[in-house]
Amino acid sequence: MPTSELTRERDLRESKPLWADTPRIGIRTRNTPSSDHYDTIVVGAGISGALVAHALQRPGQSMLIIDRRDPVMGSSVASTAMIQHEIDTPLTKLRKMIGRGAADRAWQRSARAVLRLEEIVSALGISCGMARKPALYLAGNEMGSRALKAEVAAREEAGIKARLLDPAELRNDYGIERTAAILSDISASANPAQLTAGLLRHTAGAGAEIISRLEITDLRNLGDKVVVATAQGKILSARNVIFCTGYEFLKLLESPKHQIISTWALASAKGMDLPDWLQSHIVWEASDPYLYLRTDRDGRLIAGGEDEENPTSYLSEGKLVSKAQTIRRKIEKLLGVDIGEPEYRWTAAFGTTTTGLPLIGAVPGMKNVYAVMGFGGNGITFSQIAAEIVAAAVNGGKDPDADLFRFG
Ligand SMILES: Cc1cc2nc3c(=O)[nH]c(=O)nc-3n(C[C@H](O)[C@H](O)[C@H](O)COP(=O)(O)OP(=O)(O)OC[C@H]3O[C@@H](n4cnc5c(N)ncnc54)[C@H](O)[C@@H]3O)c2cc1C
């Protein structure tokens, strides 16, 4: 099977993410696998592959992690890494789409995933600048003050803390002119490349093999085994294979409920003169197209948005410049700060779903093959959920929320 038919490759092209220039993101990899058979093969060495591998690792069991690029260099290096429990689809809207019980469970699970991720990072001692930050969700063209008030009520019913801010509070505490905002806890930010690399390094230290520049091009069940072929002509097998290939998802999982869209991001120069409160908050808005922003520890402003429902718009060099200009203008309008010419601007595709919930679980029609995809703007939080659900499935357990995310 030719390479593009299993998981289509989509490169970041002309753009350069900020994190690609940060230290401690390299991983020592092998050139070839030491064996033809493993207990587990994880395809994809981004944040989802790293978290899934970490969750699946057991003493005495062999594990191979494969990537056709260098580890971390897929969309994980492009993430702006606002680690939120707030799903892109507001709870009030999600309740209408999938019912109140299911929507509440999805939001609650998302909140638990952020807390669990914090624990993992702290337990493994991963140095990735992970810091807890409250999130400010601003009223916009999709949700005004009344809708945000209803959203706060829904979240409180689901046991998820959120506080409605009125225009006076927003003006006094944040210098922002909007009709309302929701202030919530359980969010964080981090360097996503260091986070992914730290997890992979830990997994390799516990015995997993990591192979870069190896591409899986075919996939079959053969008896009790899952057999995969590589572009380099190797045949490997495993008891379980997990595809953590992000927006380069398995083509056999194409579905009208899952779309690939384009998105843009930028980072300013270091040491910006920004409002003090911004150091300790992340910000996003209920608008379409939306703007989101955070800072890093070097005093850069990192922002993104301007999504387009087109899987190839991100390939346009002209748009890379014009979208960054739009984001810069929006920041100035919101904060009254001109960040100047961005030092980094980048663009990528990502997978979204109609509900905003990711797709996680067994691949229909195959045995012992699992996939995780459709992460939208919440890829890091959803990767943690994916790791927990896949680990339960592989180990013969049952995750109580698996039904929310399964394929088909
Ligand atoms: C600009 C931008 C901003 C974002 N901001 C945020 C944010 O603020 N917060 C958040 O939570 N999420 C955010 N996201 C989403 C998040 O970054 C992604 O969902 C997440 O990084 C996906 O991780 P992954 O490991 O699934 O995919 P990737 O990091 O893309 O890793 C998949 C890997 O699979 C490999 N692969 C694919 N096919 C094959 C094959 N056939 N054989 C071998 N290897 C293969 C690829 O080379 C790649 O390295 C953002 C995304 C973008 C693009």
Short mmCIF file of C-alpha atoms and ligand atoms in Angstrom, two decimals:
data_model
loop_
_atom_site.label_atom_id
_atom_site.label_comp_id
_atom_site.label_asym_id
_atom_site.label_seq_id
_atom_site.Cartn_x
_atom_site.Cartn_y
_atom_site.Cartn_z
CA MET A 1 0.00 0.00 0.00
CA PRO A 2 1.55 3.37 -0.93
CA THR A 3 2.44 5.56 2.02
CA SER A 4 -0.24 8.24 1.56
CA GLU A 5 -3.08 5.71 1.73
CA LEU A 6 -2.80 4.67 5.36
CA THR A 7 -2.33 8.07 7.07
CA ARG A 8 -1.88 11.04 4.73
CA GLU A 9 1.22 13.13 5.49
CA ARG A 10 0.68 16.87 6.01
CA ASP A 11 3.75 18.99 6.67
CA LEU A 12 3.96 22.29 8.49
CA ARG A 13 5.82 23.70 5.45
CA GLU A 14 7.01 27.33 5.64
CA SER A 15 5.96 27.90 9.21
CA LYS A 16 8.13 27.48 12.30
CA PRO A 17 6.58 26.86 15.69
CA LEU A 18 8.12 28.59 18.70
CA TRP A 19 8.76 25.31 20.52
CA ALA A 20 10.91 23.90 17.72
CA ASP A 21 13.58 26.32 18.97
CA THR A 22 13.41 25.32 22.64
CA PRO A 23 15.91 23.06 24.46
CA ARG A 24 15.41 19.48 25.70
CA ILE A 25 13.06 18.36 22.93
CA GLY A 26 15.40 15.89 21.24
CA ILE A 27 14.99 12.17 21.85
CA ARG A 28 17.57 9.48 21.31
CA THR A 29 16.07 7.02 18.85
CA ARG A 30 17.12 3.74 17.24
CA ASN A 31 17.36 3.24 13.48
CA THR A 32 15.73 -0.17 13.38
CA PRO A 33 13.61 -2.22 15.74
CA SER A 34 15.52 -4.89 17.69
CA SER A 35 12.75 -7.45 17.17
CA ASP A 36 9.98 -8.33 14.71
CA HIS A 37 7.36 -8.77 17.43
CA TYR A 38 6.29 -6.61 20.40
CA ASP A 39 3.55 -6.69 22.96
CA THR A 40 2.57 -3.15 21.94
CA ILE A 41 3.33 -0.94 18.97
CA VAL A 42 2.40 2.74 19.25
CA VAL A 43 2.38 4.58 15.93
CA GLY A 44 3.07 8.30 16.43
CA ALA A 45 5.50 9.97 18.83
CA GLY A 46 3.51 13.11 19.59
CA ILE A 47 1.72 13.96 22.83
CA SER A 48 -0.99 11.32 22.34
CA GLY A 49 1.53 8.56 21.51
CA ALA A 50 3.67 9.62 24.47
CA LEU A 51 0.77 9.57 26.95
CA VAL A 52 -0.70 6.34 25.56
CA ALA A 53 2.72 4.64 25.71
CA HIS A 54 3.22 5.85 29.27
CA ALA A 55 -0.20 4.51 30.31
CA LEU A 56 0.34 1.14 28.61
CA GLN A 57 3.85 0.43 29.79
CA ARG A 58 4.12 -2.63 32.03
CA PRO A 59 7.28 -4.29 33.42
CA GLY A 60 8.26 -7.29 31.31
CA GLN A 61 6.21 -6.20 28.29
CA SER A 62 7.89 -5.02 25.11
CA MET A 63 6.90 -1.76 23.46
CA LEU A 64 7.85 -0.10 20.20
CA ILE A 65 7.04 3.54 19.42
CA ILE A 66 7.37 4.47 15.74
CA ASP A 67 7.24 7.81 13.96
CA ARG A 68 7.84 8.72 10.35
CA ARG A 69 9.26 12.05 11.52
CA ASP A 70 11.53 12.76 14.44
CA PRO A 71 9.63 12.36 17.73
CA VAL A 72 7.62 15.43 18.85
CA MET A 73 7.82 17.01 15.38
CA GLY A 74 4.21 16.42 14.29
CA SER A 75 1.46 18.77 15.39
CA SER A 76 2.50 18.52 19.06
CA VAL A 77 5.38 20.93 18.45
CA ALA A 78 2.85 23.34 16.91
CA SER A 79 0.45 23.31 19.84
CA THR A 80 -0.02 26.52 21.79
CA ALA A 81 -0.52 24.19 24.76
CA MET A 82 -3.35 25.82 26.64
CA ILE A 83 -4.28 22.76 28.66
CA GLN A 84 -7.95 23.23 29.36
CA HIS A 85 -10.78 21.29 30.87
CA GLU A 86 -13.11 23.56 28.86
CA ILE A 87 -14.11 21.66 25.75
CA ASP A 88 -14.47 23.74 22.55
CA THR A 89 -18.19 22.92 22.55
CA PRO A 90 -19.81 24.73 25.52
CA LEU A 91 -21.63 22.45 27.96
CA THR A 92 -25.02 24.03 27.16
CA LYS A 93 -24.52 23.23 23.45
CA LEU A 94 -23.08 19.77 24.06
CA ARG A 95 -26.08 18.88 26.22
CA LYS A 96 -28.35 19.65 23.24
CA MET A 97 -26.20 17.51 20.95
CA ILE A 98 -25.65 14.36 23.04
CA GLY A 99 -27.93 14.71 26.06
CA ARG A 100 -27.32 16.14 29.49
CA GLY A 101 -25.89 13.08 31.21
CA ALA A 102 -23.35 12.35 28.47
CA ALA A 103 -22.35 16.00 28.06
CA ASP A 104 -21.83 16.43 31.79
CA ARG A 105 -19.70 13.28 31.90
CA ALA A 106 -17.54 14.54 29.01
CA TRP A 107 -16.90 17.86 30.75
CA GLN A 108 -16.24 16.20 34.11
CA ARG A 109 -13.86 13.71 32.48
CA SER A 110 -12.02 16.54 30.80
CA ALA A 111 -11.53 18.32 34.13
CA ARG A 112 -10.20 15.13 35.72
CA ALA A 113 -7.81 14.62 32.79
CA VAL A 114 -6.14 18.01 33.37
CA LEU A 115 -5.64 17.19 37.06
CA ARG A 116 -4.30 13.72 36.21
CA LEU A 117 -1.88 15.18 33.66
CA GLU A 118 -0.57 17.60 36.28
CA GLU A 119 0.03 14.63 38.61
CA ILE A 120 1.90 12.68 35.91
CA VAL A 121 4.14 15.62 35.02
CA SER A 122 4.92 16.20 38.67
CA ALA A 123 5.45 12.49 39.50
CA LEU A 124 7.84 12.03 36.56
CA GLY A 125 9.59 15.33 37.26
CA ILE A 126 9.19 16.53 33.67
CA SER A 127 10.56 20.03 33.22
CA CYS A 128 8.17 21.61 30.71
CA GLY A 129 7.08 24.84 32.38
CA MET A 130 3.71 23.37 33.29
CA ALA A 131 1.84 25.91 35.39
CA ARG A 132 -1.74 26.05 36.61
CA LYS A 133 -3.55 29.11 35.18
CA PRO A 134 -7.21 30.13 35.45
CA ALA A 135 -8.98 30.51 32.10
CA LEU A 136 -10.88 33.61 31.04
CA TYR A 137 -13.57 32.79 28.46
CA LEU A 138 -14.80 36.03 26.93
CA ALA A 139 -18.25 36.75 25.48
CA GLY A 140 -18.09 37.05 21.71
CA ASN A 141 -20.15 36.73 18.54
CA GLU A 142 -21.13 33.13 19.37
CA MET A 143 -22.17 33.61 22.99
CA GLY A 144 -23.15 36.85 24.68
CA SER A 145 -23.68 37.55 28.38
CA ARG A 146 -27.01 35.66 28.62
CA ALA A 147 -25.54 32.55 27.00
CA LEU A 148 -22.49 32.70 29.28
CA LYS A 149 -24.75 33.00 32.32
CA ALA A 150 -26.58 29.84 31.22
CA GLU A 151 -23.22 28.15 30.62
CA VAL A 152 -22.08 28.93 34.18
CA ALA A 153 -25.35 27.50 35.54
CA ALA A 154 -24.92 24.30 33.49
CA ARG A 155 -21.32 23.87 34.63
CA GLU A 156 -22.31 24.37 38.26
CA GLU A 157 -25.06 21.73 37.88
CA ALA A 158 -22.37 19.38 36.58
CA GLY A 159 -20.16 20.17 39.59
CA ILE A 160 -17.59 22.15 37.57
CA LYS A 161 -16.64 25.44 39.18
CA ALA A 162 -17.06 28.57 37.05
CA ARG A 163 -17.72 32.23 37.85
CA LEU A 164 -19.51 34.78 35.67
CA LEU A 165 -17.72 38.14 35.44
CA ASP A 166 -19.72 41.24 34.60
CA PRO A 167 -18.47 44.12 32.40
CA ALA A 168 -17.36 46.19 35.42
CA GLU A 169 -15.26 43.35 36.87
CA LEU A 170 -13.77 42.67 33.46
CA ARG A 171 -12.86 46.33 33.01
CA ASN A 172 -11.48 46.82 36.54
CA ASP A 173 -9.58 43.55 36.95
CA TYR A 174 -8.50 42.89 33.37
CA GLY A 175 -8.91 46.13 31.43
CA ILE A 176 -11.11 44.25 28.93
CA GLU A 177 -14.31 45.61 27.38
CA ARG A 178 -16.71 42.72 26.90
CA THR A 179 -20.27 42.09 28.03
CA ALA A 180 -19.25 39.10 30.21
CA ALA A 181 -16.71 36.35 30.74
CA ILE A 182 -16.40 33.04 32.56
CA LEU A 183 -13.49 32.61 34.93
CA SER A 184 -12.65 29.00 35.64
CA ASP A 185 -9.97 26.96 37.32
CA ILE A 186 -8.39 23.65 36.19
CA SER A 187 -6.38 24.94 33.24
CA ALA A 188 -2.66 25.11 32.69
CA SER A 189 -0.04 25.91 30.11
CA ALA A 190 3.23 24.21 29.25
CA ASN A 191 5.86 23.76 26.59
CA PRO A 192 4.20 20.93 24.61
CA ALA A 193 7.43 19.78 22.97
CA GLN A 194 9.24 19.45 26.31
CA LEU A 195 6.18 17.75 27.78
CA THR A 196 6.06 15.19 24.95
CA ALA A 197 9.83 14.67 24.93
CA GLY A 198 9.90 14.26 28.72
CA LEU A 199 7.22 11.57 28.60
CA LEU A 200 8.95 9.74 25.75
CA ARG A 201 12.31 9.87 27.49
CA HIS A 202 10.75 8.39 30.60
CA THR A 203 9.06 5.62 28.60
CA ALA A 204 12.32 4.84 26.78
CA GLY A 205 14.12 4.76 30.13
CA ALA A 206 11.64 2.11 31.26
CA GLY A 207 12.44 -0.06 28.24
CA ALA A 208 10.39 1.13 25.24
CA GLU A 209 12.18 1.37 21.88
CA ILE A 210 11.61 4.56 19.92
CA ILE A 211 12.26 4.49 16.19
CA SER A 212 12.10 7.63 14.09
CA ARG A 213 11.82 7.95 10.31
CA LEU A 214 9.95 4.68 10.06
CA GLU A 215 6.59 4.82 8.38
CA ILE A 216 3.73 2.38 8.71
CA THR A 217 2.09 1.81 5.34
CA ASP A 218 -0.11 -1.24 5.85
CA LEU A 219 -2.04 -2.92 8.60
CA ARG A 220 -3.64 -6.39 8.88
CA ASN A 221 -4.95 -8.85 11.46
CA LEU A 222 -3.23 -12.22 11.15
CA GLY A 223 -4.49 -14.74 13.70
CA ASP A 224 -4.02 -13.20 17.14
CA LYS A 225 -1.45 -10.73 15.88
CA VAL A 226 -1.63 -7.30 14.34
CA VAL A 227 0.83 -7.09 11.48
CA VAL A 228 2.12 -3.80 10.09
CA ALA A 229 4.31 -3.11 7.07
CA THR A 230 6.72 -0.21 6.84
CA ALA A 231 7.67 1.95 3.85
CA GLN A 232 11.18 0.65 4.38
CA GLY A 233 9.99 -2.91 3.64
CA LYS A 234 9.94 -4.30 7.18
CA ILE A 235 7.12 -6.42 8.60
CA LEU A 236 6.44 -6.07 12.32
CA SER A 237 3.79 -7.61 14.53
CA ALA A 238 2.29 -6.93 17.95
CA ARG A 239 -0.47 -8.06 20.24
CA ASN A 240 -1.88 -4.53 20.17
CA VAL A 241 -1.25 -1.60 17.84
CA ILE A 242 -2.37 1.92 18.72
CA PHE A 243 -2.51 4.65 16.09
CA CYS A 244 -1.73 8.00 17.68
CA THR A 245 -1.20 9.76 14.38
CA GLY A 246 -3.09 12.97 15.14
CA TYR A 247 -4.53 14.76 12.13
CA GLU A 248 -2.76 12.25 9.90
CA PHE A 249 -5.40 9.78 10.95
CA LEU A 250 -6.05 6.29 9.57
CA LYS A 251 -7.83 6.70 6.26
CA LEU A 252 -10.09 3.76 7.04
CA LEU A 253 -11.54 5.95 9.83
CA GLU A 254 -12.67 8.73 7.48
CA SER A 255 -16.16 9.85 8.47
CA PRO A 256 -18.47 12.83 7.87
CA LYS A 257 -18.34 13.44 11.65
CA HIS A 258 -14.61 14.18 11.50
CA GLN A 259 -13.09 17.06 9.57
CA ILE A 260 -9.57 18.36 9.03
CA ILE A 261 -9.35 22.13 9.35
CA SER A 262 -6.55 24.73 9.23
CA THR A 263 -5.38 26.95 12.07
CA TRP A 264 -2.76 29.65 12.68
CA ALA A 265 -0.62 30.77 15.63
CA LEU A 266 2.10 33.26 16.49
CA ALA A 267 4.54 34.18 19.23
CA SER A 268 5.82 37.67 19.91
CA ALA A 269 9.37 38.61 20.81
CA LYS A 270 10.48 37.97 24.41
CA GLY A 271 9.94 40.43 27.23
CA MET A 272 6.72 42.05 26.04
CA ASP A 273 5.21 44.75 28.19
CA LEU A 274 1.97 42.91 28.92
CA PRO A 275 -0.70 43.32 31.60
CA ASP A 276 0.46 41.58 34.82
CA TRP A 277 -2.65 39.40 35.13
CA LEU A 278 -1.93 37.81 31.74
CA GLN A 279 1.13 35.99 33.16
CA SER A 280 -1.19 33.90 35.30
CA HIS A 281 -4.19 33.40 33.00
CA ILE A 282 -5.06 31.88 29.66
CA VAL A 283 -7.68 33.64 27.53
CA TRP A 284 -10.08 32.56 24.81
CA GLU A 285 -13.35 33.81 23.42
CA ALA A 286 -16.79 32.58 22.37
CA SER A 287 -16.37 33.80 18.80
CA ASP A 288 -16.09 32.37 15.34
CA PRO A 289 -13.35 32.75 14.21
CA TYR A 290 -11.91 32.85 17.69
CA LEU A 291 -8.82 34.26 19.33
CA TYR A 292 -6.95 32.62 22.19
CA LEU A 293 -3.83 33.73 23.99
CA ARG A 294 -1.37 33.03 26.78
CA THR A 295 2.14 34.02 27.76
CA ASP A 296 5.27 31.95 28.29
CA ARG A 297 7.97 32.28 30.94
CA ASP A 298 10.10 34.48 28.65
CA GLY A 299 7.37 37.11 28.50
CA ARG A 300 6.28 36.24 24.98
CA LEU A 301 2.65 36.47 24.00
CA ILE A 302 1.49 33.31 22.23
CA ALA A 303 -1.81 33.53 20.39
CA GLY A 304 -3.78 31.68 17.77
CA GLY A 305 -7.07 31.12 16.05
CA GLU A 306 -8.55 32.25 12.73
CA ASP A 307 -9.43 28.62 11.94
CA GLU A 308 -10.74 27.81 8.46
CA GLU A 309 -12.82 24.76 7.65
CA ASN A 310 -10.47 23.82 4.87
CA PRO A 311 -7.90 21.03 5.19
CA THR A 312 -5.35 22.70 2.90
CA SER A 313 -5.63 26.47 3.64
CA TYR A 314 -2.66 26.12 5.97
CA LEU A 315 -0.45 25.44 2.96
CA SER A 316 -0.84 29.04 1.73
CA GLU A 317 2.23 31.16 2.47
CA GLY A 318 0.18 34.34 1.92
CA LYS A 319 -2.28 33.27 4.61
CA LEU A 320 0.52 32.61 7.07
CA VAL A 321 1.35 36.32 6.90
CA SER A 322 -2.19 37.70 6.65
CA LYS A 323 -3.61 35.50 9.44
CA ALA A 324 -0.78 36.55 11.77
CA GLN A 325 -1.62 40.19 11.00
CA THR A 326 -5.28 39.56 11.84
CA ILE A 327 -4.36 37.86 15.12
CA ARG A 328 -1.98 40.74 15.97
CA ARG A 329 -4.74 43.32 15.29
CA LYS A 330 -7.23 41.37 17.41
CA ILE A 331 -4.75 41.23 20.32
CA GLU A 332 -4.27 44.99 20.08
CA LYS A 333 -8.01 45.57 20.09
CA LEU A 334 -8.51 43.29 23.09
CA LEU A 335 -5.52 44.23 25.27
CA GLY A 336 -4.50 47.62 23.89
CA VAL A 337 -1.01 46.22 23.25
CA ASP A 338 0.68 46.07 19.85
CA ILE A 339 2.99 43.06 20.02
CA GLY A 340 4.87 44.19 16.91
CA GLU A 341 6.05 41.86 14.19
CA PRO A 342 5.72 38.27 15.53
CA GLU A 343 9.02 36.45 16.00
CA TYR A 344 7.34 33.15 15.14
CA ARG A 345 4.26 32.38 13.11
CA TRP A 346 3.09 28.96 12.20
CA THR A 347 0.14 27.05 10.83
CA ALA A 348 -1.05 23.48 10.78
CA ALA A 349 -4.04 21.30 10.15
CA PHE A 350 -5.96 19.61 12.90
CA GLY A 351 -8.84 17.20 13.23
CA THR A 352 -12.18 18.24 14.69
CA THR A 353 -15.48 16.49 15.17
CA THR A 354 -19.06 17.72 14.97
CA THR A 355 -19.51 17.42 18.74
CA GLY A 356 -16.05 18.67 19.68
CA LEU A 357 -15.36 15.36 21.44
CA PRO A 358 -12.41 13.25 20.33
CA LEU A 359 -12.66 9.78 18.83
CA ILE A 360 -10.92 7.15 20.93
CA GLY A 361 -11.13 3.37 20.98
CA ALA A 362 -11.05 0.14 19.03
CA VAL A 363 -10.89 0.51 15.24
CA PRO A 364 -14.11 -1.00 13.86
CA GLY A 365 -13.59 -4.17 11.85
CA MET A 366 -10.15 -4.86 13.33
CA LYS A 367 -8.96 -6.81 16.35
CA ASN A 368 -6.55 -5.29 18.89
CA VAL A 369 -6.12 -2.12 16.82
CA TYR A 370 -6.95 1.18 18.52
CA ALA A 371 -6.86 4.77 17.35
CA VAL A 372 -7.14 8.23 18.89
CA MET A 373 -8.03 11.29 16.83
CA GLY A 374 -10.29 14.33 16.39
CA PHE A 375 -8.66 16.31 19.16
CA GLY A 376 -9.63 19.83 18.02
CA GLY A 377 -8.11 22.59 20.12
CA ASN A 378 -7.99 20.39 23.23
CA GLY A 379 -5.45 17.85 22.03
CA ILE A 380 -3.41 17.68 25.19
CA THR A 381 -6.31 17.15 27.58
CA PHE A 382 -7.94 14.70 25.17
CA SER A 383 -4.67 12.78 24.76
CA GLN A 384 -4.74 12.11 28.51
CA ILE A 385 -8.33 10.83 28.25
CA ALA A 386 -7.24 8.71 25.27
CA ALA A 387 -4.38 7.22 27.28
CA GLU A 388 -6.73 6.21 30.09
CA ILE A 389 -9.39 4.73 27.78
CA VAL A 390 -6.96 2.82 25.56
CA ALA A 391 -5.11 1.46 28.60
CA ALA A 392 -8.39 0.18 30.07
CA ALA A 393 -9.39 -1.44 26.74
CA VAL A 394 -6.01 -3.09 26.16
CA ASN A 395 -5.89 -4.42 29.71
CA GLY A 396 -9.37 -5.91 29.41
CA GLY A 397 -11.02 -3.37 31.69
CA LYS A 398 -13.93 -1.09 30.97
CA ASP A 399 -13.68 2.66 31.13
CA PRO A 400 -17.01 4.13 32.28
CA ASP A 401 -16.79 6.94 29.72
CA ALA A 402 -15.53 4.92 26.72
CA ASP A 403 -19.00 5.17 25.12
CA LEU A 404 -18.65 8.96 24.83
CA PHE A 405 -15.68 8.76 22.50
CA ARG A 406 -15.91 5.46 20.60
CA PHE A 407 -15.82 5.11 16.80
CA GLY A 408 -18.99 4.37 14.88
C1 LIG B 1 -1.59 25.70 15.96
C2 LIG B 1 -2.15 24.70 16.92
C3 LIG B 1 -2.48 25.10 18.20
C4 LIG B 1 -2.98 24.18 19.11
N1 LIG B 1 -3.24 24.59 20.37
C5 LIG B 1 -3.63 23.70 21.29
C6 LIG B 1 -3.80 24.10 22.63
O1 LIG B 1 -3.62 25.26 22.99
N2 LIG B 1 -4.15 23.16 23.54
C7 LIG B 1 -4.34 21.84 23.19
O2 LIG B 1 -4.67 21.02 24.06
N3 LIG B 1 -4.22 21.43 21.91
C8 LIG B 1 -3.86 22.33 20.96
N4 LIG B 1 -3.69 21.94 19.67
C9 LIG B 1 -3.99 20.55 19.32
C10 LIG B 1 -2.87 19.64 19.73
O3 LIG B 1 -1.64 20.23 19.44
C11 LIG B 1 -2.96 18.34 18.96
O4 LIG B 1 -4.23 17.78 19.10
C12 LIG B 1 -1.96 17.35 19.51
O5 LIG B 1 -0.66 17.88 19.46
C13 LIG B 1 -2.01 16.09 18.68
O6 LIG B 1 -1.04 15.25 19.17
P1 LIG B 1 -0.84 13.85 18.51
O7 LIG B 1 0.23 13.19 19.25
O8 LIG B 1 -2.13 13.14 18.39
O9 LIG B 1 -0.40 14.19 17.01
P2 LIG B 1 1.02 14.60 16.42
O10 LIG B 1 1.81 15.42 17.35
O11 LIG B 1 0.75 15.15 15.06
O12 LIG B 1 1.78 13.22 16.33
C14 LIG B 1 1.38 12.24 15.40
C15 LIG B 1 2.64 11.60 14.84
O13 LIG B 1 2.25 10.48 14.06
C16 LIG B 1 3.22 10.35 13.03
N5 LIG B 1 2.63 9.54 11.96
C17 LIG B 1 1.51 9.79 11.25
N6 LIG B 1 1.27 8.79 10.38
C18 LIG B 1 2.28 7.90 10.55
C19 LIG B 1 2.60 6.65 9.92
N7 LIG B 1 1.82 6.14 8.95
N8 LIG B 1 3.73 6.00 10.31
C20 LIG B 1 4.55 6.52 11.29
N9 LIG B 1 4.28 7.70 11.91
C21 LIG B 1 3.16 8.37 11.55
C22 LIG B 1 3.50 11.77 12.60
O14 LIG B 1 4.76 11.88 11.97
C23 LIG B 1 3.41 12.54 13.92
O15 LIG B 1 4.68 12.80 14.48
C24 LIG B 1 -3.18 22.84 18.73
C25 LIG B 1 -2.86 22.43 17.43
C26 LIG B 1 -2.33 23.34 16.54
C27 LIG B 1 -1.98 22.85 15.16
#
